[in-house]
XYZ file of C-alpha atoms in Angstrom:
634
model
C -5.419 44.297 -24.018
C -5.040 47.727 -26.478
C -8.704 48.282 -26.535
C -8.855 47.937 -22.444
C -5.588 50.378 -22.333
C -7.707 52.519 -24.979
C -10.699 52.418 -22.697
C -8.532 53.355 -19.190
C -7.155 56.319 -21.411
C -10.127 57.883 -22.747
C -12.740 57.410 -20.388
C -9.923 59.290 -17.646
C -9.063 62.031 -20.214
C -12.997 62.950 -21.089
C -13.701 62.733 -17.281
C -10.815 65.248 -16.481
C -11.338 67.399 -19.116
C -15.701 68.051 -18.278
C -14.760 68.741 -14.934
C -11.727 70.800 -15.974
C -13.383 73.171 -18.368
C -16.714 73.397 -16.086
C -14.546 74.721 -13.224
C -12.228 77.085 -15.248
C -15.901 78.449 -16.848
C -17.659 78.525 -13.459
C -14.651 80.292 -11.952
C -14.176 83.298 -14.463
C -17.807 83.869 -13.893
C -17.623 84.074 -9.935
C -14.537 86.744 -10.950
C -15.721 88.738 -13.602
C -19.776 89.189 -13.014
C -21.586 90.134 -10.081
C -24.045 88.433 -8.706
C -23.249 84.911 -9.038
C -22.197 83.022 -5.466
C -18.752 84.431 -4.625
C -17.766 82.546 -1.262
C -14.704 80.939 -0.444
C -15.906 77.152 -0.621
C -16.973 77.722 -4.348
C -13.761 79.543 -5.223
C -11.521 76.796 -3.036
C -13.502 73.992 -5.000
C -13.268 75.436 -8.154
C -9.298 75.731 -8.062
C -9.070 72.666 -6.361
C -10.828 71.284 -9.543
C -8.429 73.137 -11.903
C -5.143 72.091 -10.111
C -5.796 68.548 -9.832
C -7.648 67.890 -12.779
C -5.635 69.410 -15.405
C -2.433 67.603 -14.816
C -4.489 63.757 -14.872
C -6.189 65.226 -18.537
C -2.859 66.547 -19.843
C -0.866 63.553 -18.546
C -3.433 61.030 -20.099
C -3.987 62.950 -23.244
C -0.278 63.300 -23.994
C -0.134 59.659 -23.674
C -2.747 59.150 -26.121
C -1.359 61.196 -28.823
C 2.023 59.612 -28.075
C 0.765 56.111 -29.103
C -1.135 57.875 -31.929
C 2.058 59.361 -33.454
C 4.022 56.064 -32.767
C 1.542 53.621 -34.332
C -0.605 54.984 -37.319
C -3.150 52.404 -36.569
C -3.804 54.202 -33.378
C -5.113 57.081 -35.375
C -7.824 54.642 -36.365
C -8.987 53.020 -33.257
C -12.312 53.023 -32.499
C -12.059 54.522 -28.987
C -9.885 57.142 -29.794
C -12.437 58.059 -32.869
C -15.359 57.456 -30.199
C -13.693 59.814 -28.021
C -12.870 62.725 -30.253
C -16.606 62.863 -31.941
C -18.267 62.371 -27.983
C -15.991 64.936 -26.705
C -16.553 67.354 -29.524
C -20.262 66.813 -29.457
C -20.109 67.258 -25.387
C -19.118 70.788 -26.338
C -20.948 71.791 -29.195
C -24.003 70.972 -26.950
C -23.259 73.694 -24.610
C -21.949 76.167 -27.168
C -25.763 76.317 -28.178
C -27.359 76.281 -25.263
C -25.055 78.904 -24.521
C -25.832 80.464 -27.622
C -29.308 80.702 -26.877
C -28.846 82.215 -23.399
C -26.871 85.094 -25.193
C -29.827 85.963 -27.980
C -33.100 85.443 -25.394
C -31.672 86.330 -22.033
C -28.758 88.680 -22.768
C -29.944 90.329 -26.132
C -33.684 90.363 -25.682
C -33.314 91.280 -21.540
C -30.233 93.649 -22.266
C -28.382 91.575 -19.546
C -25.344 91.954 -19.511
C -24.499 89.525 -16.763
C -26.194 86.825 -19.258
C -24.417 87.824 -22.044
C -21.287 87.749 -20.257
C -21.541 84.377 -18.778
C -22.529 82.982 -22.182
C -19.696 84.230 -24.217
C -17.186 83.265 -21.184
C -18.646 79.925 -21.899
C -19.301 79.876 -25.479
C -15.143 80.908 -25.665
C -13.703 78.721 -24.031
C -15.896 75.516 -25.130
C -15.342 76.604 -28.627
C -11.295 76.523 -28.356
C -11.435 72.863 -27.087
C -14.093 72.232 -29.892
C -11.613 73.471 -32.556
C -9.097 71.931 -31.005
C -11.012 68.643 -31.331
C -11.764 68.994 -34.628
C -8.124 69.740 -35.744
C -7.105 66.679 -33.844
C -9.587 65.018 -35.648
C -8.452 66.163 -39.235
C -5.087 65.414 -38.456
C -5.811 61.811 -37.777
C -7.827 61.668 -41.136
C -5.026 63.354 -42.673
C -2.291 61.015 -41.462
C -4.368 57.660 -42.570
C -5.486 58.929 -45.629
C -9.777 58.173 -44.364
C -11.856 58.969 -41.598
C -10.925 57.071 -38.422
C -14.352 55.778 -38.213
C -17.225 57.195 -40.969
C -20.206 55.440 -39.218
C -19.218 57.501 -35.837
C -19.192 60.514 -37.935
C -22.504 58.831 -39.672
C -23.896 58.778 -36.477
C -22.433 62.343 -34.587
C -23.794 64.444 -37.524
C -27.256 62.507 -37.901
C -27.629 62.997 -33.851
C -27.036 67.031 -34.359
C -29.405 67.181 -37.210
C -31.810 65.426 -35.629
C -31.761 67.711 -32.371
C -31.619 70.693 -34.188
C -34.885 69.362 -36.399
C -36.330 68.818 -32.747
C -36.018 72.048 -31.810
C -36.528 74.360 -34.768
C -39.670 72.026 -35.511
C -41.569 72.849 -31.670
C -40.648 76.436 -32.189
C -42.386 76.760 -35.380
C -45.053 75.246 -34.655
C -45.246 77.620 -31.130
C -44.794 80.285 -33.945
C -47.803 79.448 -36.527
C -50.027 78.635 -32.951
C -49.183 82.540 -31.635
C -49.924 83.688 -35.386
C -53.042 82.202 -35.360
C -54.225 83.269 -32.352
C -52.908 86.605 -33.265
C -55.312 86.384 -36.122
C -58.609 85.039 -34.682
C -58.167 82.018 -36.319
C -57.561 80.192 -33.509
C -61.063 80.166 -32.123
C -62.379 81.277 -28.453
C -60.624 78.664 -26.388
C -57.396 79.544 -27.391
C -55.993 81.339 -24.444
C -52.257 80.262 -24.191
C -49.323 80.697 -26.074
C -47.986 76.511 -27.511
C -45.323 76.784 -24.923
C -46.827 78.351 -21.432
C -45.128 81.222 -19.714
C -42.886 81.574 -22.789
C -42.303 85.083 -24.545
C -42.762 84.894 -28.355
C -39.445 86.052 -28.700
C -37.668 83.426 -26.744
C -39.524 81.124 -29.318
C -38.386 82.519 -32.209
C -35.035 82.098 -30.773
C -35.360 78.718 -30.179
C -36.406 78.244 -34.004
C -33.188 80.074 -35.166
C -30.997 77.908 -32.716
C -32.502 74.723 -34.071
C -32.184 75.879 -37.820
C -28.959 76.787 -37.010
C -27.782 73.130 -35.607
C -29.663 71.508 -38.382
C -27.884 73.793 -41.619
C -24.540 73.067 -39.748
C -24.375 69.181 -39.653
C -27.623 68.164 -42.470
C -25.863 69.926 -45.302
C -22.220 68.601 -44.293
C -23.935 65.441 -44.170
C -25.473 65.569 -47.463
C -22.500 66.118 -49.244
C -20.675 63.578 -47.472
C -23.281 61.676 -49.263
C -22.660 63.083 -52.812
C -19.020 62.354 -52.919
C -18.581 58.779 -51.493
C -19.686 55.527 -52.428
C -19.332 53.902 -49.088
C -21.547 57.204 -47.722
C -23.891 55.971 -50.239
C -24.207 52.245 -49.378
C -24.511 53.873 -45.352
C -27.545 52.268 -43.505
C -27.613 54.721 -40.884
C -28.606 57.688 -43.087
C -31.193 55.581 -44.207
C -32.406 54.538 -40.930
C -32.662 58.332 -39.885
C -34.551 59.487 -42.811
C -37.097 56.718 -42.789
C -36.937 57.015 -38.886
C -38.298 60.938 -39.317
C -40.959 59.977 -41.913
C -42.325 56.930 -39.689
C -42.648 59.313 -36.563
C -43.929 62.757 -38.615
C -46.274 59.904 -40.745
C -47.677 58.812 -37.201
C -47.837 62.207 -36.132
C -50.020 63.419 -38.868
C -52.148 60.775 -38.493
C -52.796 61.382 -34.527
C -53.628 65.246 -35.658
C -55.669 64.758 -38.139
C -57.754 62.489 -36.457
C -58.043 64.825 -33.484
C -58.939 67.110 -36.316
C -62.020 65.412 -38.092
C -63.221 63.963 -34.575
C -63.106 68.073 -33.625
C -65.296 68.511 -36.718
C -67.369 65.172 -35.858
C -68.190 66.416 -32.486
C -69.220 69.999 -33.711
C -71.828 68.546 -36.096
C -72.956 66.295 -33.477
C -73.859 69.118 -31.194
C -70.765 68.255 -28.719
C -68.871 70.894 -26.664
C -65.915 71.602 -28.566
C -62.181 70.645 -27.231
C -59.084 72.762 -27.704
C -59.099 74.933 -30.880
C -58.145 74.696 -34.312
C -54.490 76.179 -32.790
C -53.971 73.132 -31.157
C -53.877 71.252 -34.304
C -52.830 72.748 -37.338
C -49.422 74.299 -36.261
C -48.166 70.364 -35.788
C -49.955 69.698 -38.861
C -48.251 72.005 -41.276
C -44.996 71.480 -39.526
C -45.073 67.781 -39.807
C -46.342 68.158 -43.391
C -43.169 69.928 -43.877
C -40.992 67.735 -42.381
C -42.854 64.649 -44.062
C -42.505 66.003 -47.318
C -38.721 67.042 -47.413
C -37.259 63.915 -46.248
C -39.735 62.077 -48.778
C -38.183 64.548 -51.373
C -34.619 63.027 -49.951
C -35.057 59.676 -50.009
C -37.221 59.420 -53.865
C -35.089 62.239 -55.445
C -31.538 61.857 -53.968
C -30.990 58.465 -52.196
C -33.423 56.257 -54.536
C -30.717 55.345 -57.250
C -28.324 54.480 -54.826
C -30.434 52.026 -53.070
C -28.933 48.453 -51.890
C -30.779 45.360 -50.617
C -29.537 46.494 -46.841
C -31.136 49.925 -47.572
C -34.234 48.730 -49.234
C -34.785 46.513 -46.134
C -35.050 49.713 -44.092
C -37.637 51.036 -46.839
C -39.638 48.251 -46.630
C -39.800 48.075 -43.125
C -41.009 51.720 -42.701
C -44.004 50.722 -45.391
C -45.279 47.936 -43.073
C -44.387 49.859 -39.681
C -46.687 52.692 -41.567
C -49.366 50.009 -42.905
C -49.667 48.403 -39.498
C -50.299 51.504 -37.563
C -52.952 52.461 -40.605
C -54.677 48.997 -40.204
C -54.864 49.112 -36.621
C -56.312 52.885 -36.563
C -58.803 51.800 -38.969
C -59.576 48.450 -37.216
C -59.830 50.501 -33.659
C -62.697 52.768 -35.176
C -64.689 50.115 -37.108
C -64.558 48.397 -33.476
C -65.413 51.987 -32.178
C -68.624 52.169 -34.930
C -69.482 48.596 -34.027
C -69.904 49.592 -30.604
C -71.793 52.267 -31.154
C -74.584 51.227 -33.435
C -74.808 47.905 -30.979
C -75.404 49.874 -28.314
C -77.746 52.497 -30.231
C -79.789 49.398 -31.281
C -79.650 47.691 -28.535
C -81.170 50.074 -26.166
C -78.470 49.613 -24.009
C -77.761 53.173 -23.445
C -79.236 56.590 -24.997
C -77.194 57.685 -27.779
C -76.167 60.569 -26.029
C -73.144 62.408 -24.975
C -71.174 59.699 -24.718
C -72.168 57.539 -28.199
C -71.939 60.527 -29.793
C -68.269 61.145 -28.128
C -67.059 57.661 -29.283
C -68.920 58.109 -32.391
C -66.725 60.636 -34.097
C -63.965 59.048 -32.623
C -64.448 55.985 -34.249
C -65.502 57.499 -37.570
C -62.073 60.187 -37.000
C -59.947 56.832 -36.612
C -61.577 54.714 -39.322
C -61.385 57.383 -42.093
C -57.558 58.218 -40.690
C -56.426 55.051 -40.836
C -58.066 53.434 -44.144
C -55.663 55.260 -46.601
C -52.717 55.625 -44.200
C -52.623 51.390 -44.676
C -54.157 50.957 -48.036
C -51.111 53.753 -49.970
C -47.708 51.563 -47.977
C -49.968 48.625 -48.650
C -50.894 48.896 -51.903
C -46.760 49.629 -52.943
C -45.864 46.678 -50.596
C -47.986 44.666 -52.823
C -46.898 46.252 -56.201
C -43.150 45.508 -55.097
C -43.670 41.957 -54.477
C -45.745 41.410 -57.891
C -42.516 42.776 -59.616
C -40.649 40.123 -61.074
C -36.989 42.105 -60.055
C -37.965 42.153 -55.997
C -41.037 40.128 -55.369
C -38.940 37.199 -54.607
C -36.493 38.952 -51.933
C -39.779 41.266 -50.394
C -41.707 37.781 -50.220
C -39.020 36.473 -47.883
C -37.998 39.206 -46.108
C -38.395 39.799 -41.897
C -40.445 42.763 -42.442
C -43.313 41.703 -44.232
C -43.500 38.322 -42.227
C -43.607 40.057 -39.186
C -46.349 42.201 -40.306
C -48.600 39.738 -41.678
C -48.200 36.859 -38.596
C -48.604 39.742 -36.455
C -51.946 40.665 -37.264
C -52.561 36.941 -37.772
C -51.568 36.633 -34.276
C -54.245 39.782 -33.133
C -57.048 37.856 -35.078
C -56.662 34.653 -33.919
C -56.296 36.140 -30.278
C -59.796 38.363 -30.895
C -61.705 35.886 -32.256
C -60.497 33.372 -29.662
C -61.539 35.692 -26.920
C -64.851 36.991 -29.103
C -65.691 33.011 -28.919
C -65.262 32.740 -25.069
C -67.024 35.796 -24.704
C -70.489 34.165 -26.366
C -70.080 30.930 -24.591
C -69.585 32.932 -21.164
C -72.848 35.011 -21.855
C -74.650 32.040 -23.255
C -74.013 29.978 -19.769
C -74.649 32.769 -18.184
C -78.046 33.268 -19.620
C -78.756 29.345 -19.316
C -78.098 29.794 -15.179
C -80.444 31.672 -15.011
C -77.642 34.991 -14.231
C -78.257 36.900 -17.216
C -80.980 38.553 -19.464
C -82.322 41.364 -21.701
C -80.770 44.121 -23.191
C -77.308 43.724 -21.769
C -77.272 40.212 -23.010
C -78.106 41.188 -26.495
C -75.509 43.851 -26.547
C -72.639 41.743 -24.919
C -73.401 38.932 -27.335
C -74.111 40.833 -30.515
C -70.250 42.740 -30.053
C -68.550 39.717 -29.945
C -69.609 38.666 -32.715
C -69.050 41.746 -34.338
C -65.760 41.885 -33.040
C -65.744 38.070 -34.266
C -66.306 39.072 -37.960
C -64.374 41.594 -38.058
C -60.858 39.809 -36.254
C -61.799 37.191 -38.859
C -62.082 39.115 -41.782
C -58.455 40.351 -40.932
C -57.345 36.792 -40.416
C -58.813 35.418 -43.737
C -57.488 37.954 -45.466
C -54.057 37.671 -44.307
C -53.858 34.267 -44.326
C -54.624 34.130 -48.177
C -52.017 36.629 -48.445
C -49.442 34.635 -46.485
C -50.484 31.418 -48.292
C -49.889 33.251 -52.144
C -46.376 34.115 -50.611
C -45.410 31.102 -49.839
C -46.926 29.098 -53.005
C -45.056 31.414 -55.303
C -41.803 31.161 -53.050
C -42.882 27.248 -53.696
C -42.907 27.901 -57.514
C -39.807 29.572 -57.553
C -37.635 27.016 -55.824
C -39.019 24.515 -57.550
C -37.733 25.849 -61.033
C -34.526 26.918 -59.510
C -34.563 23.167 -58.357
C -35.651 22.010 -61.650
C -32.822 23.847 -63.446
C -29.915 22.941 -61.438
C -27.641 19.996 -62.661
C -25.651 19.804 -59.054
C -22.709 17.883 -59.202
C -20.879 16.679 -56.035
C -17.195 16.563 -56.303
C -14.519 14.105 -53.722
C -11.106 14.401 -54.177
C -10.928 12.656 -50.640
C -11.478 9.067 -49.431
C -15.712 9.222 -50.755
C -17.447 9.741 -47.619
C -17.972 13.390 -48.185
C -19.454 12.914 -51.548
C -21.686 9.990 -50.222
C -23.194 12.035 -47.084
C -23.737 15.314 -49.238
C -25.327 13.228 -51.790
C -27.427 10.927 -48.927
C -28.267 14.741 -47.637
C -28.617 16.233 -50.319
C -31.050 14.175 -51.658
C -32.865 13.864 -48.492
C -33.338 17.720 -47.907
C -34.759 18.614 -51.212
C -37.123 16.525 -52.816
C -36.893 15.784 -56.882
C -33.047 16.904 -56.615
C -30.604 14.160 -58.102
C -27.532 15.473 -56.871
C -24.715 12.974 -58.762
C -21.478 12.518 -56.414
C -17.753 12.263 -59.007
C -15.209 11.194 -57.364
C -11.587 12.656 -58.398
C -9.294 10.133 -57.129
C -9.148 6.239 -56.822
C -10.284 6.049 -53.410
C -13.107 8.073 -54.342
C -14.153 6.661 -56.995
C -14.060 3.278 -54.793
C -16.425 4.772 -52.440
C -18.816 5.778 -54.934
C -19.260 2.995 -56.898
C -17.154 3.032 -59.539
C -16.301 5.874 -62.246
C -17.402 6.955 -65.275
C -15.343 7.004 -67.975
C -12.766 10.466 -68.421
C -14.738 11.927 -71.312
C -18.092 10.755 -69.499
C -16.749 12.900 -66.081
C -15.686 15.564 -68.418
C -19.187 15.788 -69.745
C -20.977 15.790 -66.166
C -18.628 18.934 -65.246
C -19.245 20.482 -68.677
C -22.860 20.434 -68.199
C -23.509 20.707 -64.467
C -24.990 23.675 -63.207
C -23.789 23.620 -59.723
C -20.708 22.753 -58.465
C -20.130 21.506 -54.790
C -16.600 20.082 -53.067
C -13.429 21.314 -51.233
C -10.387 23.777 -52.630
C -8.399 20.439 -53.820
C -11.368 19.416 -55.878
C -11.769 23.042 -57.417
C -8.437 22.483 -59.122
C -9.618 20.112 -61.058
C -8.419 21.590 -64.779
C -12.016 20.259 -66.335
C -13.656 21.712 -63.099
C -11.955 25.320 -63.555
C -12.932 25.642 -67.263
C -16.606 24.932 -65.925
C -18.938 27.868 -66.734
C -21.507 26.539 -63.522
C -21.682 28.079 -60.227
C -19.185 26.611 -57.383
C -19.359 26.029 -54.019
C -16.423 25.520 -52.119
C -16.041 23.796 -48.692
C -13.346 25.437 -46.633
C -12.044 22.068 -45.055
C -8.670 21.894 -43.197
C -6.216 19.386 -45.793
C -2.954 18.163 -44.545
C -0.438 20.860 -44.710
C -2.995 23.383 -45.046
C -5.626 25.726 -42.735
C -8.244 28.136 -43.636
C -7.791 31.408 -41.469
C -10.865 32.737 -39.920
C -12.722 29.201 -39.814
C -13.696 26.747 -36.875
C -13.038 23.391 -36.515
C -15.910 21.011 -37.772
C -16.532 17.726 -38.503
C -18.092 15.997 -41.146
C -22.226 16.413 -40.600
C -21.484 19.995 -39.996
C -19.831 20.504 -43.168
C -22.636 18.680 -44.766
C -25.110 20.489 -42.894
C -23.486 23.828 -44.047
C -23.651 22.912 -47.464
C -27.117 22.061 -47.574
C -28.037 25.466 -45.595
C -25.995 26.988 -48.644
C -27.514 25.185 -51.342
C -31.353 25.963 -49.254
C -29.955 29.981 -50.088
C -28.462 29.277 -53.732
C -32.140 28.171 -54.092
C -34.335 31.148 -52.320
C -31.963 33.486 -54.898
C -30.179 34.534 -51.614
C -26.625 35.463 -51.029
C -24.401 32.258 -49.245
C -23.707 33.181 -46.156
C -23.033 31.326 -43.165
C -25.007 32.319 -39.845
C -23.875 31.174 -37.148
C -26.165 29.190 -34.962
C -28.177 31.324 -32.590
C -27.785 30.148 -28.588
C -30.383 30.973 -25.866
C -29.200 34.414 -25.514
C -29.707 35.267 -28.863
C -33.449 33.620 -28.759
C -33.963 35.755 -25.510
C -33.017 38.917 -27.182
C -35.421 37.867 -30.393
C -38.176 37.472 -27.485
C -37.266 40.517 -25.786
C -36.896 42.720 -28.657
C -40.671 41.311 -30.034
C -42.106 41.845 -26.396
C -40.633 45.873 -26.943
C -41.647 45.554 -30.508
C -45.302 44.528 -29.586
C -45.285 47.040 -26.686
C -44.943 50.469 -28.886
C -46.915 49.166 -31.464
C -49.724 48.705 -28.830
C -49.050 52.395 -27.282
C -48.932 53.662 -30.641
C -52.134 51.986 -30.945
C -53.615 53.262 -27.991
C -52.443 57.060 -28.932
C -54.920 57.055 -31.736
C -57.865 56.394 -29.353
C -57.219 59.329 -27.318
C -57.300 63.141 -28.532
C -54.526 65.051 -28.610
């Protein structure tokens, strides 16, 4: 009911205010500068705007900071945090644009109608942004922390990332004008990067963006420097490996563009574009590549956490994948073209030659942009500190069924593709040249989808033989004892399950109680029980069994079962009978013996398997366009 309250509140006071401060902004500019629309509708609408308007925000924001000052926690919602950091980035967004209307229209023009309008706007956004931000420190002040870090995470990581947007398409329009400037660009340069756009306005743009970037980036850095939970933060890692994943593909689309430029010169081809269309993204990505690489190896790699090495690893094999498939695409590309150079299917002319450096621009592209993530992919799951948690984790099992999944799927269609043309050929419908050609790329295509599927599959099969290995000396080395302080059927179906699940485990079941030990066959004698505590390496049974004085002086790992007694509940946990408990215990002991953390994951319905499918159809959809962006030239 708060959060719904919370919601009515803000969402009313952000919709007042816009419309509020647009009208008061629009409406000194109709009074104080000439030229802009002046009639009586616009000035009616305008106060109509104002008189209405205000009195909803100001009634609804007074209400909000009423409940803040009367409950603390309020300071800490989420909503009211969500609003403040929207709100103030809702007018920091115009202050710039603002900003840059003053420096490229008003200073550069010597308008003074632009440069009025802007600072009538720039004003009066920046006294609600203050305003904003004071409201802001005052709720941090009053609960001693930020309302909500990972909004704050996530408002300075979106400025920095606009303003690295910006600055980066202006310097590149920058280095393209100074190279065509110089002659360096070649004869086919003709434009400026950004058409119909004054060099100056561009050089604005670049000090806009730098300005954004050096006003949140920095902020954000130290944020980093002087908290531990800003440390542990996902999202900062998420951004930085975000901007080296899309600057890494980037590089690789220009500097294929750039050798198949070169290809197609020695080949005797017409040329395309001009070295300015190329090496102004180059240098800036290069740039951008190499600072956030700087980042994340120099600053962020001692702090990293398994959460935060997951989004490491996951860049590698994003990286590796698009590598693979650029160099797959051109040794497809080259097996085309010699086919049908052999063949005497076609002349190798023009359009060979065209495909040709192409194929030789992708192949030589993509070879090292797989084999470097690859090869430290490989190096971190041959270390005996992480090979265990990078051999099960999501990202490299993704990556290697995926292109298990593209080989079995080429060869498959390779296969139908011979039998077609050989039927073909036997009906009499087929013959000659084309035939040769059609058959002999299939099977090209054949040994080359298979070479990728043999070669994953061994790599896939050593994964799982030395995740084999591993639990089976974890398995080996734990003594698990089963403890019942109950009537005995828990510690018979854990054992039964127990037993059942994992193969060469002896799980033995004490019970702590006469009714137990009934159950269970009888009971050692007390020194004999003491002994199977003493020496068991995993303990398993529920909070009245962990009392057990011989079981608390026990050195061996414990696993508690959080089952309602009589006269006492667990907070936070579901009713359950017995097979789920025992099927949660096994899950736990499956983890205990992967080396994972015990967790329990809650079972996933049929909307959570049709987000997995939707998410992999998404997944499988940029990968392909990304694929399809290296065939093409920029």
């Amino acid at each position: 009911m708060e959060n719904v309250k919370r919601l009515y509140i803000f969402l009313t006071s952000a919709v007042s205010l816009n419309v509020v401060t647009w009208a008061v902004i629009t409406l000194l500019r109709q009074l104080f500068f000439p030229g802009i629309d002046r009639d009586a509708s616009s000035f009616a609408l305008q106060i109509a705007i104002i008189v209405i308007g205000l009195p909803v925000f100001v009634f609804h924001w007074r209400w909000a900071q009423r409940l803040a000052a009367e409950n603390k926690e309020e300071r800490g919602a989420l909503l009211r945090a969500l609003y403040l950091y929207a709100v103030l980035a809702g007018l920091l967004g115009p202050i710039f644009a603002n900003l840059y209307s003053l420096l490229a229209d008003g200073v550069f023009d010597g308008s003074a109608r632009a440069i009025g309008t802007a600072v009538v706007a720039m004003l009066i956004l920046g006294a609600l942004a203050e305003y904003h931000r004071r409201t802001i420190k005052a709720d941090s002040d009053a609960l001693g922390q930020l309302p909500s870090p990972v909004i704050r995470r996530l408002y300075h990581l979106g400025f920095s990332a606009a303003g690295l947007i910006i600055a980066g398409t202006a310097a590149g329009g920058l280095l393209r004008f100074l190279m065509i400037e110089s002659g360096l660009a070649g004869e086919t340069a003709q434009h400026l990067f950004l058409p119909n756009t004054r060099i100056a306005e561009v050089g604005v743009r670049l000090g806009v963006g730098l300005l954004i970037w050096l006003l949140f980036w920095p902020r954000l850095q130290g944020f980093f420097e002087e908290s531990s939970e800003e440390k542990a933060a996902l999202e900062r890692k998420i951004y930085l490996y975000l901007v080296l994943l899309i600057t890494t593909i980037g590089t690789i689309s220009q500097l294929t563009a750039l050798f198949a430029g070169l290809l197609r010169r020695l080949l005797g081809l017409s040329p395309r574009g001009s070295l300015s269309d190329v090496v102004p993204a180059l240098v800036v990505l290069a740039v951008l590549w190499a600072y956030h690489a700087y980042v994340l190896n120099n600053v962020d790699a001692e702090h990293e956490s398994g959460e935060t090495g997951g989004v490491r690893r996951l860049y590698l094999y994003l990286v590796a994948g698009v590598g693979l498939a650029a160099f797959l695409i051109g040794l497809a590309g080259l097996l085309g073209v010699l086919v049908n150079a052999i063949s005497g299917a076609e002349q190798f002319g023009a359009g060979l030659k065209e495909q040709l450096a192409m194929s030789v621009a992708a192949l030589v592209a993509g070879l090292p942009t797989w084999l470097l993530p690859w090869r430290s992919a490989q190096a971190e799951q041959a270390a005996e500190t992480t090979g265990a948690t990078v051999r099960r984790s999501l990202a490299r099992r993704i990556y290697l069924y995926f292109f298990l999944f593209v080989g079995v799927m080429t060869v498959l269609g390779s296969l139908i593709s011979i039998v077609y043309e050989i039927l073909l050929l036997v009906f009499g419908e087929r013959g000659g040249g084309l035939l040769l050609r059609d058959i002999s790329l299939a099977i090209g295509y054949a040994i080359i989808a298979a070479g990728v599927l043999v070669y994953h599959s061994r790599i896939l099969r050593a994964d799982e033989r030395k995740a084999g290995e591993e639990k089976a000396a974890r398995l080996g080395a734990l003594n698990l004892l089963v403890l019942d302080s109950g009537d005995g059927s828990l510690g018979v179906a854990l054992a039964e399950a127990l037993k059942h699940e994992f193969n060469g485990l002896k799980p033995v079941a004490l019970g702590l109680n006469p009714a137990a030990q009934d159950a269970l066959g009888g009971q050692p004698k007390e020194g004999d029980a003491a002994a199977l505590i003493k020496d068991a390496g995993l303990l398993i049974g529920t909070w009245d069994a962990m009392q057990n004085k011989a079981v608390q002086q026990s050195a061996a790992r414990k696993l508690v079962l959080p089952i309602p007694a009589e006269g006492m509940d667990w907070a936070g946990q579901e009713a359950r009978d017995q097979k789920a408990w025992v099927r949660l215990t096994v899950n736990a002991v499956k983890q205990i013996l992967a080396g994972e953390e015990v967790a329990w994951k809650r079972p996933m319905g049929l909307a959570g398997y049709a987000w997995i499918a939707i998410g992999l159809l998404v997944l499988f959809s940029i990968v392909m366009s990304l694929i399809d962006s290296l065939s093409y030239r920029f």
